[in-house]
Tab-separated table of C-alpha atoms in Angstrom:
chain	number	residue	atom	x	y	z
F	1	UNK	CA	0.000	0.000	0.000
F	2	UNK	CA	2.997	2.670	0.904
F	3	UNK	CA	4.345	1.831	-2.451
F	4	UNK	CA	0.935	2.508	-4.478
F	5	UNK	CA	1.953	6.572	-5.187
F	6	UNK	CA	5.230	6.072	-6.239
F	7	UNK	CA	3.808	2.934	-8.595
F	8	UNK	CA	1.520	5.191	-9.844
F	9	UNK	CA	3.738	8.174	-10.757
F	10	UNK	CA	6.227	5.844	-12.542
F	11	UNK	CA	3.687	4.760	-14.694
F	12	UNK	CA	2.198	7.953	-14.942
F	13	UNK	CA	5.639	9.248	-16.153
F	14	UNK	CA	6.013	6.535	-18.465
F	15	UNK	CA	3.155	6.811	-20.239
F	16	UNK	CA	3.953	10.638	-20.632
F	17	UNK	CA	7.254	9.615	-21.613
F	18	UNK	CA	5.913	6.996	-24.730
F	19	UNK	CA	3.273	9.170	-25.595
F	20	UNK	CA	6.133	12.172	-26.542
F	21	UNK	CA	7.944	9.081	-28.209
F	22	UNK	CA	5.174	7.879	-30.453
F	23	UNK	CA	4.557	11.218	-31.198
F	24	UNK	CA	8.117	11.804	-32.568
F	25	UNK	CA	8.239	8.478	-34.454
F	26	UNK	CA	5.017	8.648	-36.562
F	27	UNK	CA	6.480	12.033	-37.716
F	28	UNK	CA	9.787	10.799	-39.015
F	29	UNK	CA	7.319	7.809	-40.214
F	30	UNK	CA	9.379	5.053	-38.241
F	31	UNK	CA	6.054	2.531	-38.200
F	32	UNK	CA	7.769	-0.563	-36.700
F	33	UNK	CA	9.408	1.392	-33.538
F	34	UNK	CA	5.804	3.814	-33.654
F	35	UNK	CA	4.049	-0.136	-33.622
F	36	UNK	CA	6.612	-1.145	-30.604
F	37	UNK	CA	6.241	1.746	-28.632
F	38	UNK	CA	2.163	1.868	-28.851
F	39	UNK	CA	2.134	-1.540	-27.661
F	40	UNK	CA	4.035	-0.900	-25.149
F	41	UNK	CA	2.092	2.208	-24.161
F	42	UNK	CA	-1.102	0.304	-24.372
F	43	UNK	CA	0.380	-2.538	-21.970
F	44	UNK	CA	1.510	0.184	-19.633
F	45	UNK	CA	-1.866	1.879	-19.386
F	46	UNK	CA	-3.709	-1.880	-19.138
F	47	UNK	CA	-1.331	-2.230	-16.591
F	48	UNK	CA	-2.180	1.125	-14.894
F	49	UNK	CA	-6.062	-0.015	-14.812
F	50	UNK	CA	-5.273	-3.168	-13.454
F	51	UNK	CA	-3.022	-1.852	-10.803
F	52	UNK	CA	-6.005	0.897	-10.083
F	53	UNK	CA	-8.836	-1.762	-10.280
F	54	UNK	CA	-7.189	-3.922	-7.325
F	55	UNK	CA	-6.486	-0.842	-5.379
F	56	UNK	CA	-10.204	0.394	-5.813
F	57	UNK	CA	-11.285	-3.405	-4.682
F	58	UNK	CA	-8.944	-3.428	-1.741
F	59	UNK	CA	-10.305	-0.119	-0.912
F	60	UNK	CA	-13.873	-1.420	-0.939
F	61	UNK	CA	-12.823	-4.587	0.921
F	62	UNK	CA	-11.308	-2.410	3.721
F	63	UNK	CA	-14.577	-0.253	3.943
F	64	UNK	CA	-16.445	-3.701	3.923
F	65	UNK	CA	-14.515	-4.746	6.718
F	66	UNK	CA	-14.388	-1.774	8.420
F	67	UNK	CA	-18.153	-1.389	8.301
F	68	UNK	CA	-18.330	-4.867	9.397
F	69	UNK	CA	-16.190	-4.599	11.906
F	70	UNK	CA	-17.982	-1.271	13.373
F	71	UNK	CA	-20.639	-3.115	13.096
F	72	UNK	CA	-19.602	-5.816	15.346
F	73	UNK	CA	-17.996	-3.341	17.647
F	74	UNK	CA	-21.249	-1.457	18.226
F	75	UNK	CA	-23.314	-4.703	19.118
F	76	UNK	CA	-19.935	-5.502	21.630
F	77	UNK	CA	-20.405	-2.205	23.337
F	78	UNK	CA	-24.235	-2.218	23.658
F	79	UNK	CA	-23.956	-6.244	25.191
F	80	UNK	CA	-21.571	-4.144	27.612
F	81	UNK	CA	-23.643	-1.850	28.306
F	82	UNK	CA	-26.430	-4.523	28.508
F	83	UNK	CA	-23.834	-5.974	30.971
F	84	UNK	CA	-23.028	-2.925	32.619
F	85	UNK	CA	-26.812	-1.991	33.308
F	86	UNK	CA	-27.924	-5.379	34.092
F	87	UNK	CA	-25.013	-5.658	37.199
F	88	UNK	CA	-25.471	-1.979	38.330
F	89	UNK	CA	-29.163	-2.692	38.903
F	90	UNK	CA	-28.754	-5.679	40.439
F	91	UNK	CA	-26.123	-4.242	42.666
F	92	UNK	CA	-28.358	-1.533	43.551
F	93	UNK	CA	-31.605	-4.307	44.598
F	94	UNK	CA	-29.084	-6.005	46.898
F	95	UNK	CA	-29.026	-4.667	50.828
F	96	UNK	CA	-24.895	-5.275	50.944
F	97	UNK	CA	-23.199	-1.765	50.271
F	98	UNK	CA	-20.825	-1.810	47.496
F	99	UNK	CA	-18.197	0.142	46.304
F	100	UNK	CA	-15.424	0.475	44.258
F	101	UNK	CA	-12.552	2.824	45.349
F	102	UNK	CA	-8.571	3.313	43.904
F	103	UNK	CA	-6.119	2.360	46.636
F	104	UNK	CA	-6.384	5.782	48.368
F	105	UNK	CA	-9.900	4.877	49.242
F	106	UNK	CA	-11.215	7.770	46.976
F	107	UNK	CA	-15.410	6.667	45.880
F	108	UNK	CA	-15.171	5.267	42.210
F	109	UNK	CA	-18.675	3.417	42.332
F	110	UNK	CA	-20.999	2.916	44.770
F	111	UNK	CA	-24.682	1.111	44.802
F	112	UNK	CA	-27.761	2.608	46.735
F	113	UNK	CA	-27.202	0.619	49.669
F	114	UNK	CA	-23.999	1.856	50.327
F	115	UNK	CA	-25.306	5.570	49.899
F	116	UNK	CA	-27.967	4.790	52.665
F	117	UNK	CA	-25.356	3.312	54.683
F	118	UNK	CA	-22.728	5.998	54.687
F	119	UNK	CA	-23.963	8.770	52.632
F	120	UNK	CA	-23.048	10.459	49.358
F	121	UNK	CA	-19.080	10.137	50.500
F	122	UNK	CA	-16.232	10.999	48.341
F	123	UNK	CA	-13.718	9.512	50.347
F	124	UNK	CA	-14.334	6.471	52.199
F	125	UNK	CA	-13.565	6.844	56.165
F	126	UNK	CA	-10.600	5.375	57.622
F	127	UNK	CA	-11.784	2.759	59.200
F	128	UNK	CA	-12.401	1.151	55.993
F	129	UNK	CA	-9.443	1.182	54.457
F	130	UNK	CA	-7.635	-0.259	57.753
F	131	UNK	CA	-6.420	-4.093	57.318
F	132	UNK	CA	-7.923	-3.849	53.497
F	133	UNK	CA	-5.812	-6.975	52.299
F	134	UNK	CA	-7.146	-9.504	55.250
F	135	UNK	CA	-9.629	-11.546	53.266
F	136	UNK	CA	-11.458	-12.728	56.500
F	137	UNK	CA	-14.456	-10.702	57.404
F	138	UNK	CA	-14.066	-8.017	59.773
F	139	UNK	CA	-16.309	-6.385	61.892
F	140	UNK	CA	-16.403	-2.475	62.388
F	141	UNK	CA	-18.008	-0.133	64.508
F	142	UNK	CA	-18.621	3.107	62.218
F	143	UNK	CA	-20.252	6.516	63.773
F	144	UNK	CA	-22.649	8.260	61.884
F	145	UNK	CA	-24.637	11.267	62.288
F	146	UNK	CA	-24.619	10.634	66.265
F	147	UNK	CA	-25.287	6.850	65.528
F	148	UNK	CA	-22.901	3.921	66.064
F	149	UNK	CA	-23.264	1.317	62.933
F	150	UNK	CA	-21.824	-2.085	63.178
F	151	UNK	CA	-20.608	-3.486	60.134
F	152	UNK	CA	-19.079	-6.730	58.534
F	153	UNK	CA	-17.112	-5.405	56.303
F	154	UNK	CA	-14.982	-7.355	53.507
F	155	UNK	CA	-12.655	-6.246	50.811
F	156	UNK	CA	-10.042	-7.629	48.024
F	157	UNK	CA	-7.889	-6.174	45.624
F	158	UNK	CA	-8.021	-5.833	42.130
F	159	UNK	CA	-6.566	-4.824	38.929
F	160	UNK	CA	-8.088	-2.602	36.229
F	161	UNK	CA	-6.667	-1.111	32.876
F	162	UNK	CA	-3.566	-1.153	34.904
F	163	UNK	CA	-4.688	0.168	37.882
F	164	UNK	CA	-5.047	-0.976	41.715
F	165	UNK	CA	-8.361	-0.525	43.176
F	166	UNK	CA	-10.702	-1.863	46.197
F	167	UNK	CA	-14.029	-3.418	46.217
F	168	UNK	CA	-15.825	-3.589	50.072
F	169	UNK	CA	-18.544	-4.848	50.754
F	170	UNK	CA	-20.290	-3.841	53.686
F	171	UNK	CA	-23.324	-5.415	55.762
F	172	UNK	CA	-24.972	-3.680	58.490
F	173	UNK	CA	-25.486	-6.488	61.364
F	174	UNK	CA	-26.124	-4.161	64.288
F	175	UNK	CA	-29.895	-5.560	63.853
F	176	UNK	CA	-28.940	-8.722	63.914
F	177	UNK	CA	-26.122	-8.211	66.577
F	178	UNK	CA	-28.932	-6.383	68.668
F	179	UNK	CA	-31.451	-9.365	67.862
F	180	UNK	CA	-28.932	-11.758	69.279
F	181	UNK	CA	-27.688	-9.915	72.372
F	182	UNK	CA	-31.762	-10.026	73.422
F	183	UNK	CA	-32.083	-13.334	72.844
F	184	UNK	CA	-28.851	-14.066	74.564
F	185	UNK	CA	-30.239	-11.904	77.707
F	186	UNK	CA	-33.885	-12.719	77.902
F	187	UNK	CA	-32.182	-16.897	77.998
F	188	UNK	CA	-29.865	-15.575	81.041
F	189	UNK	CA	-32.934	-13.953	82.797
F	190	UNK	CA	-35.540	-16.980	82.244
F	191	UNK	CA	-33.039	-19.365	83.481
F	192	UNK	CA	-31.837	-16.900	86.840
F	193	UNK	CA	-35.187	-16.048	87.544
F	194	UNK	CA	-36.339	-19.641	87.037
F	195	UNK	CA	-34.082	-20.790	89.376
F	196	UNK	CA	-34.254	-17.436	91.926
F	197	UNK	CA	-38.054	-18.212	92.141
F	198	UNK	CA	-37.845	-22.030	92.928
F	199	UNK	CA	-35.492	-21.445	95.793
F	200	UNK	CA	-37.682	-18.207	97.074
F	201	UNK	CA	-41.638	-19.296	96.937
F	202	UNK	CA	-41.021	-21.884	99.514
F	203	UNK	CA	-38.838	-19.607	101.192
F	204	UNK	CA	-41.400	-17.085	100.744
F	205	UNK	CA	-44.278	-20.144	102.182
F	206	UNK	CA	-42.293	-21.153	105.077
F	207	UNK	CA	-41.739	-17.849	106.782
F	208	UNK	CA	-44.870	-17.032	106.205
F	209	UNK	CA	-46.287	-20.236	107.635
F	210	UNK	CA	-43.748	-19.495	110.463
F	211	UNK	CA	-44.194	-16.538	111.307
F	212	UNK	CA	-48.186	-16.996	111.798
F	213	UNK	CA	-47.512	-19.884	114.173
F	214	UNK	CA	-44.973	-17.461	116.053
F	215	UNK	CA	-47.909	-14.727	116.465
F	216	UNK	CA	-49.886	-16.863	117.846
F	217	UNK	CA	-48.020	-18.571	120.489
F	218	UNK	CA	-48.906	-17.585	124.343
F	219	UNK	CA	-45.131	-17.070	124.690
F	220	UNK	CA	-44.458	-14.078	125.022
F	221	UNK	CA	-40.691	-13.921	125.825
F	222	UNK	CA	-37.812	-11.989	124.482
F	223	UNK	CA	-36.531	-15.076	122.459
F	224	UNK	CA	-40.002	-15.614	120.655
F	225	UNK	CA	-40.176	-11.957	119.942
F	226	UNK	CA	-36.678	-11.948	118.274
F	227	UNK	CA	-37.743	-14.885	115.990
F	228	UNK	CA	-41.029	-13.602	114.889
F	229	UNK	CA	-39.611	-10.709	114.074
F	230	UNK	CA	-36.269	-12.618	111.966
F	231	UNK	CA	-39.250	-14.149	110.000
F	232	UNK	CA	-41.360	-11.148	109.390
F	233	UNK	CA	-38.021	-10.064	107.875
F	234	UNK	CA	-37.269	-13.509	105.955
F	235	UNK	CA	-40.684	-12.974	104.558
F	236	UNK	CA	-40.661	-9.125	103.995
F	237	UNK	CA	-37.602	-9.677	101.688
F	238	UNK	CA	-38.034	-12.857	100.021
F	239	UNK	CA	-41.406	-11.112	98.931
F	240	UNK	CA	-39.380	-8.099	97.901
F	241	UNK	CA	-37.202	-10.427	95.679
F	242	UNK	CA	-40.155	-12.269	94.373
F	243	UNK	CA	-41.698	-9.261	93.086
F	244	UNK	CA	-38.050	-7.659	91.630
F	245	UNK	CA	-37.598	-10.951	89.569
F	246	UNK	CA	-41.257	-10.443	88.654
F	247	UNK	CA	-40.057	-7.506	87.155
F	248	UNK	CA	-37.413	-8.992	85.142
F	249	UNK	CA	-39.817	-12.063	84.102
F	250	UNK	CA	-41.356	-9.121	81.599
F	251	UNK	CA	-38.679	-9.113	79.222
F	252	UNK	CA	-38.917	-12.816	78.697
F	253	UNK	CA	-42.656	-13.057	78.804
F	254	UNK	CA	-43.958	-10.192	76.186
F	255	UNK	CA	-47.488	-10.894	74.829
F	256	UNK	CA	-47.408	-11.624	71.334
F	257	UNK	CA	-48.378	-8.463	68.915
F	258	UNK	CA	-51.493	-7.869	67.429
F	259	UNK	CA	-50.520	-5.743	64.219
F	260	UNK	CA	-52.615	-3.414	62.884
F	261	UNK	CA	-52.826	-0.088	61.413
F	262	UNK	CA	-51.738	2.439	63.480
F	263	UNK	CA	-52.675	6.255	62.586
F	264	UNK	CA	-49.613	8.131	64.290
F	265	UNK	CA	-51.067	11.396	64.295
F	266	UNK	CA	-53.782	9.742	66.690
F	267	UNK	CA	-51.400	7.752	68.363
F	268	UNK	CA	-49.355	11.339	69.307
F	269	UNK	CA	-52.407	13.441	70.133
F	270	UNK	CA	-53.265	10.926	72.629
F	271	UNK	CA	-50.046	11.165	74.229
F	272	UNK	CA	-50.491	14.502	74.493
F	273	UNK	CA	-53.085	13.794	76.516
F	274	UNK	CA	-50.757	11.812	78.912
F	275	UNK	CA	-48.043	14.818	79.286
F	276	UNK	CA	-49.944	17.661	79.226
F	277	UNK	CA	-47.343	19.886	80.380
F	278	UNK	CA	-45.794	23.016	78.754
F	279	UNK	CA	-42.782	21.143	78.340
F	280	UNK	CA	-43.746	18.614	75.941
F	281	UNK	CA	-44.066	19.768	72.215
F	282	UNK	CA	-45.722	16.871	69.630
F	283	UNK	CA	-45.346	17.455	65.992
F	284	UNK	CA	-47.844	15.590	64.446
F	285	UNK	CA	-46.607	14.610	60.855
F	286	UNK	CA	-47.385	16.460	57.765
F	287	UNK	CA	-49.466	13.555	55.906
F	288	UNK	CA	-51.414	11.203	57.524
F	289	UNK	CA	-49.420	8.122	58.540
F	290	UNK	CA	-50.323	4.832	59.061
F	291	UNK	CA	-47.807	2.019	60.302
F	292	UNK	CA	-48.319	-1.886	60.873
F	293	UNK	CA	-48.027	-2.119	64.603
F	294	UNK	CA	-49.178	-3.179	68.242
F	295	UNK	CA	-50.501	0.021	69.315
F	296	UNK	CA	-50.339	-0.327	72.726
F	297	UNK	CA	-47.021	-1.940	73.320
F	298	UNK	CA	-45.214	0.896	71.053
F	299	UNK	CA	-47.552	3.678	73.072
F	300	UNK	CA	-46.040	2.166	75.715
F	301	UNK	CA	-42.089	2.793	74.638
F	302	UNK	CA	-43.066	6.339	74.050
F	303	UNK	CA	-44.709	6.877	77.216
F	304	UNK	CA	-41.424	5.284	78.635
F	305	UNK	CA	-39.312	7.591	76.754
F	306	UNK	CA	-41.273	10.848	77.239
F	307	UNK	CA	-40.852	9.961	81.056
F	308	UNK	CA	-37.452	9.309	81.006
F	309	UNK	CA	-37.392	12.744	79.236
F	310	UNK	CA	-38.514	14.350	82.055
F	311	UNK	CA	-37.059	13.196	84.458
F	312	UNK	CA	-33.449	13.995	82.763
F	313	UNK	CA	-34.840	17.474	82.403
F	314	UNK	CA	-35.826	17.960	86.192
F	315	UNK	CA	-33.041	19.965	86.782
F	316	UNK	CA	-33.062	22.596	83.470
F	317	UNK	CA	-34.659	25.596	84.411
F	318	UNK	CA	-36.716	25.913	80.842
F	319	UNK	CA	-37.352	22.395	79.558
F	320	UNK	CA	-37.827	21.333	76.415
F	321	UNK	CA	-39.409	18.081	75.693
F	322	UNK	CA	-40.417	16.833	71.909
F	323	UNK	CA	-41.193	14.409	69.820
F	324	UNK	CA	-42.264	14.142	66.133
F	325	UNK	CA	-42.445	12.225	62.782
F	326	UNK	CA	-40.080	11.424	59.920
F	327	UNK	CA	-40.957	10.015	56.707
F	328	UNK	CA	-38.018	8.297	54.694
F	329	UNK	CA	-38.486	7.110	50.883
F	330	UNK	CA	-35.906	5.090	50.318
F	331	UNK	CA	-35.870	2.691	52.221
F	332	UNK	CA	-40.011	3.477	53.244
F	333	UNK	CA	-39.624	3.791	57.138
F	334	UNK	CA	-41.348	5.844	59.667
F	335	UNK	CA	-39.269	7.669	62.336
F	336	UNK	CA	-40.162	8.882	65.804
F	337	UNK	CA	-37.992	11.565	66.996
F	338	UNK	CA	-37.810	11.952	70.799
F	339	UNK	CA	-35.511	14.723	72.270
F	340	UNK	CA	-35.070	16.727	75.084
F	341	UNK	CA	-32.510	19.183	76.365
F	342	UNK	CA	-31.430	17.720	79.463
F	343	UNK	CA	-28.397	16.050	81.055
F	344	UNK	CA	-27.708	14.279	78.549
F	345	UNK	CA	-25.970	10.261	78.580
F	346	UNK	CA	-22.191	10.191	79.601
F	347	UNK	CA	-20.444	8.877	76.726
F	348	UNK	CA	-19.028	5.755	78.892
F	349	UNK	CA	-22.721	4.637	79.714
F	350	UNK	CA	-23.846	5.120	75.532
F	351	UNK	CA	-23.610	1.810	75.162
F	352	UNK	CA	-24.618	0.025	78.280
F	353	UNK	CA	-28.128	1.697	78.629
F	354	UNK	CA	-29.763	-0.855	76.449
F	355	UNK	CA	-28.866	-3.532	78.668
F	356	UNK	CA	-30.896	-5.036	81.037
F	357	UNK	CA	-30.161	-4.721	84.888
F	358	UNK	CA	-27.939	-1.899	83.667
F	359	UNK	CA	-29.107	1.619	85.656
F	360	UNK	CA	-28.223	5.124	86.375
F	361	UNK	CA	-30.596	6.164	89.048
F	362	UNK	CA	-31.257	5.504	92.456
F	363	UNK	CA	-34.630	3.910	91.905
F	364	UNK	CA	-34.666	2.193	88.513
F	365	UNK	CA	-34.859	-1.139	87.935
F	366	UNK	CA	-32.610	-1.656	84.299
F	367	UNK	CA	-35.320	-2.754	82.542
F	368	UNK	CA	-36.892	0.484	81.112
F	369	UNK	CA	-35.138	0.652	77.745
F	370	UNK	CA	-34.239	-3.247	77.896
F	371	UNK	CA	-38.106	-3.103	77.617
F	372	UNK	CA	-38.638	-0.390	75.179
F	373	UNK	CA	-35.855	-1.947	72.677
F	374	UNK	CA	-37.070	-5.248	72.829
F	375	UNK	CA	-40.280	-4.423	71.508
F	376	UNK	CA	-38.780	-2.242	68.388
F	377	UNK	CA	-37.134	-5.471	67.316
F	378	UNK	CA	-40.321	-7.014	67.206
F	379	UNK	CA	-41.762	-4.943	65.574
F	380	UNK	CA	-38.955	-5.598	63.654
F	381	UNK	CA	-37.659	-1.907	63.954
F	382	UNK	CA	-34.562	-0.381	65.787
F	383	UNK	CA	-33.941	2.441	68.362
F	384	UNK	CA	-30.875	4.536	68.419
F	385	UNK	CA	-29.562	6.956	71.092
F	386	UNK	CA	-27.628	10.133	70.232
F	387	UNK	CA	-26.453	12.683	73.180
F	388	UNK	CA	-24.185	15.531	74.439
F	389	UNK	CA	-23.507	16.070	77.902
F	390	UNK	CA	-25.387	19.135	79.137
F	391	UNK	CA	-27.264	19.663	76.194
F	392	UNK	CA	-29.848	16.765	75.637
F	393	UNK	CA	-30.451	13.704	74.028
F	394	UNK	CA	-32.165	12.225	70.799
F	395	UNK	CA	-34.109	8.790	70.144
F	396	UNK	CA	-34.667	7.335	67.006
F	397	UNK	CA	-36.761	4.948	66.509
F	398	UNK	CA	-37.411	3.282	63.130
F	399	UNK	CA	-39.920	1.180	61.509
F	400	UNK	CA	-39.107	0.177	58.160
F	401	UNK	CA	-43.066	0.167	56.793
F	402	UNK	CA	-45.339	2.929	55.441
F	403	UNK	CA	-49.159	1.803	55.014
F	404	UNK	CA	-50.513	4.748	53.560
F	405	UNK	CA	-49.843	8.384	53.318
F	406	UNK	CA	-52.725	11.608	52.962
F	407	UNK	CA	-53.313	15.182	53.275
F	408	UNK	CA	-50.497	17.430	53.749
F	409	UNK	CA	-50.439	19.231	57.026
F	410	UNK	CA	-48.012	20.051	60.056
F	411	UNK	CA	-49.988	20.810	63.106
F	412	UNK	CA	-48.079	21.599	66.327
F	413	UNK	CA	-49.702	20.491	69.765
C-alpha cells in the first residue's frame, strides 16, 4: 500500500514519456518502432487499470470490513452496556453496600445501599481502608450522624486497565447483633429467675407459715419476739425479691403483637393527653401516617421515653421536651424523633443503657429501655440513642413500613 503513489507516478511518467515518443516516431514515419512503442504504451496503461482496479477493490474490501467490523464493535459495546446496566441494577436491589474505590480509598462506584449506609461520601472513612488486604471478614463499629453502625465489612484487591483498586462490601449487622444480644439476655434472665423463684416461693411459704404460728403462740418472751420478728423479715424480703424478679420475668414473657394499622397522628395526640405539660411539644406529621403495629405496646415505649425525658430534664430551668415524625423514601420507614434538652448520657454509659439490669438512678430497675428496645425489634424496627452532655439527648426509633400516606399538614400540639 505505501508503495501505491510512487507505482503510480512511474507509470504515470512513463506513459507521458511513450506518448512524446510515439509522437516523434510517426512524424519521421518510423512505423515498426511507432508499432513497438504503442504496444508498449497500451500494456503500460492496461497495466495502470489493473493496478487501479485492485487498489479500488482493496479499498472497498477495507470499507467492507471496516463497516463490518464497526458493526460488530457497536453490538460488543451495547452487550456491555447490557452488561453494565444489568449488574449496576442488580447491585443496587441487593441490601450489601458496594463500592469500588482506587487504593487511596477515593469513591469510584458505589450502589444505593452503600449511599444509605454511609452517605453520598467521596472519600471512604478510615476505618475502611484499615487491614484492606485480610480476606477474613471483619467487623467495624462506624459513627454516623450521632449513631454507632456495626458493620461486617470485607474487601479484596483488584486490577483494572492497569490500575489498583478496592471493592468492600459492607453489611450492616447491628440488627442482627442487637437481635442476638436479646435473645442471649432474655435466655440468662428466664433461666436466673427460674431458678431465683424455685429457691424463694417456699422460702417465701415457710416464713410465712412461720411466722403466723410465732404470732400466735402464748409465749411471750424476748426469744419468741426476736424470731417472729427474723421471719417477718425472711418474709418481707423474700417477697421483695419475688416481686423484683417479677419484674425482670417481663422481658422474657412479652405478649405476642397484634398488628394493625396504626394512625400516628392519633397515636401522638393521645399522648399529648398523657403529658400535658408546657414542656412537651408533639409534631404531628405532615401527611397522615399509618404504620403496621401493636398500638399499645409501642404507646407504651413512648410513654417510657417521654418519662425518662422528664425526668433527665428535672433539673433545666426551661425544659424542652419533643417528639415528632419522619418520613423516609428510600428505604419506606417511619421515624419517631424523641428529644429533650437535658443532662444528657455520659459517653461511657452510651452503650450500656440498652442492657438489662444496667441503671443510672437511684430507683430504677434496668429494665426500662431493655423493655422499650425489645419491643422495636419485634416490631422488627430499631432504636438509636444520640447525646451531648449538658445539652440533651435524641431517640430514634425506626420502623421500616409505610401503610398509607394523605393530606399534607403540620400541626403543632
Amino acid at each position: 500500500m505505501k508503495r501505491y503513489p510512487f507505482s503510480i507516478i512511474i507509470h504515470i511518467l512513463l506513459i507521458i514519456l511513450l506518448s512524446i515518443g510515439c509522437y516523434l516516431v510517426f512524424r519521421k514515419e518510423f512505423w515498426f518502432s511507432a508499432t513497438i512503442l504503442l504496444l508498449i504504451l497500451i500494456s503500460i496503461c492496461i497495466r495502470l487499470y489493473t493496478l487501479q482496479t485492485k487498489y479500488i477493490n482493496s479499498m472497498q474490501r477495507l470499507v467492507e470490513n471496516i463497516r463490518s467490523r464497526e458493526a460488530d464493535l457497536k453490538q460488543r459495546i451495547l452487550q456491555e452496556e447490557v452488561k453494565y446496566q444489568y449488574y449496576e441494577n442488580l447491585l443496587n436491589k441487593v441490601d450489601t453496600a458496594v463500592l469500588v474505590t482506587d487504593i487511596k480509598g477515593k469513591v469510584e462506584w458505589s450502589n444505593k445501599a452503600a449511599l444509605q449506609l454511609l452517605g453520598d461520601y467521596h472519600q471512604i472513612p478510615e476505618q475502611l481502608l484499615e487491614q484492606f488486604c485480610q480476606p477474613a471478614i471483619q467487623m467495624i463499629r462506624l459513627r454516623r450522624n450521632g449513631i454507632i453502625q456495626e458493620l461486617a465489612k470485607s474487601s479484596t484487591i483488584f486490577t483494572a486497565q492497569g490500575k489498583e483498586q478496592l471493592l468492600i462490601s459492607l453489611k450492616n449487622i447491628h440488627s442482627v447483633l442487637q437481635r442476638n444480644e436479646m435473645e442471649a439476655w432474655q435466655k440468662l434472665i428466664s433461666v436466673l429467675t427460674h431458678e431465683i423463684m424455685n429457691s424463694i416461693t417456699p422460702i417465701l411459704s415457710l416464713s410465712e407459715t412461720l411466722s403466723e404460728r410465732a404470732s400466735q403462740s402464748e409465749q411471750n418472751d424476748t426469744e419468741n419476739q426476736i424470731m417472729l420478728q427474723a421471719l417477718q423479715t425472711i418474709h418481707r424480703r423474700s417477697k421483695g425479691l419475688l416481686n423484683f424478679v417479677e419484674n425482670y420475668r417481663r422481658l422474657t414473657s412479652l405478649p405476642a403483637l397484634t398488628l394493625a394499622p396504626v394512625n400516628i397522628g392519633e397515636l401522638l395526640k393521645d399522648l399529648k393527653k398523657l403529658f400535658p405539660g408546657k414542656e412537651f411539644r408533639f409534631e404531628l406529621p405532615a401527611k397522615e401516617v399509618f404504620i403496621s403495629a401493636d398500638r399499645t405496646q409501642i404507646e407504651q415505649v413512648l410513654i417510657n421515653l417521654l418519662k425518662n425525658a422528664r425526668e433527665a430534664t428535672e433539673k433545666v430551668s426551661e425544659p424542652q421536651i419533643e417528639i415528632r415524625t419522619a418520613i423516609q423514601a428510600d428505604p419506606e420507614q417511619v421515624i419517631f424523633l424523641i428529644s429533650d434538652n437535658g443532662e444528657g448520657i455520659l459517653p461511657e454509659v452510651m452503650d450500656k443503657i440498652f442492657v438489662p439490669f444496667f441503671t443510672t438512678k437511684n430507683s430504677g430497675s434496668g429494665i426500662g429501655l431493655s423493655l422499650c428496645k425489645q419491643i422495636i425489634n419485634q416490631h422488627g424496627g430499631s432504636i438509636n440513642v444520640s447525646s451531648e452532655v449538658g445539652k440533651g439527648c435524641l431517640f430514634e426509633i425506626c420502623f421500616d413500613q409505610t401503610l398509607h400516606l394523605q393530606q399534607e399538614k403540620t400541626i403543632f400540639v
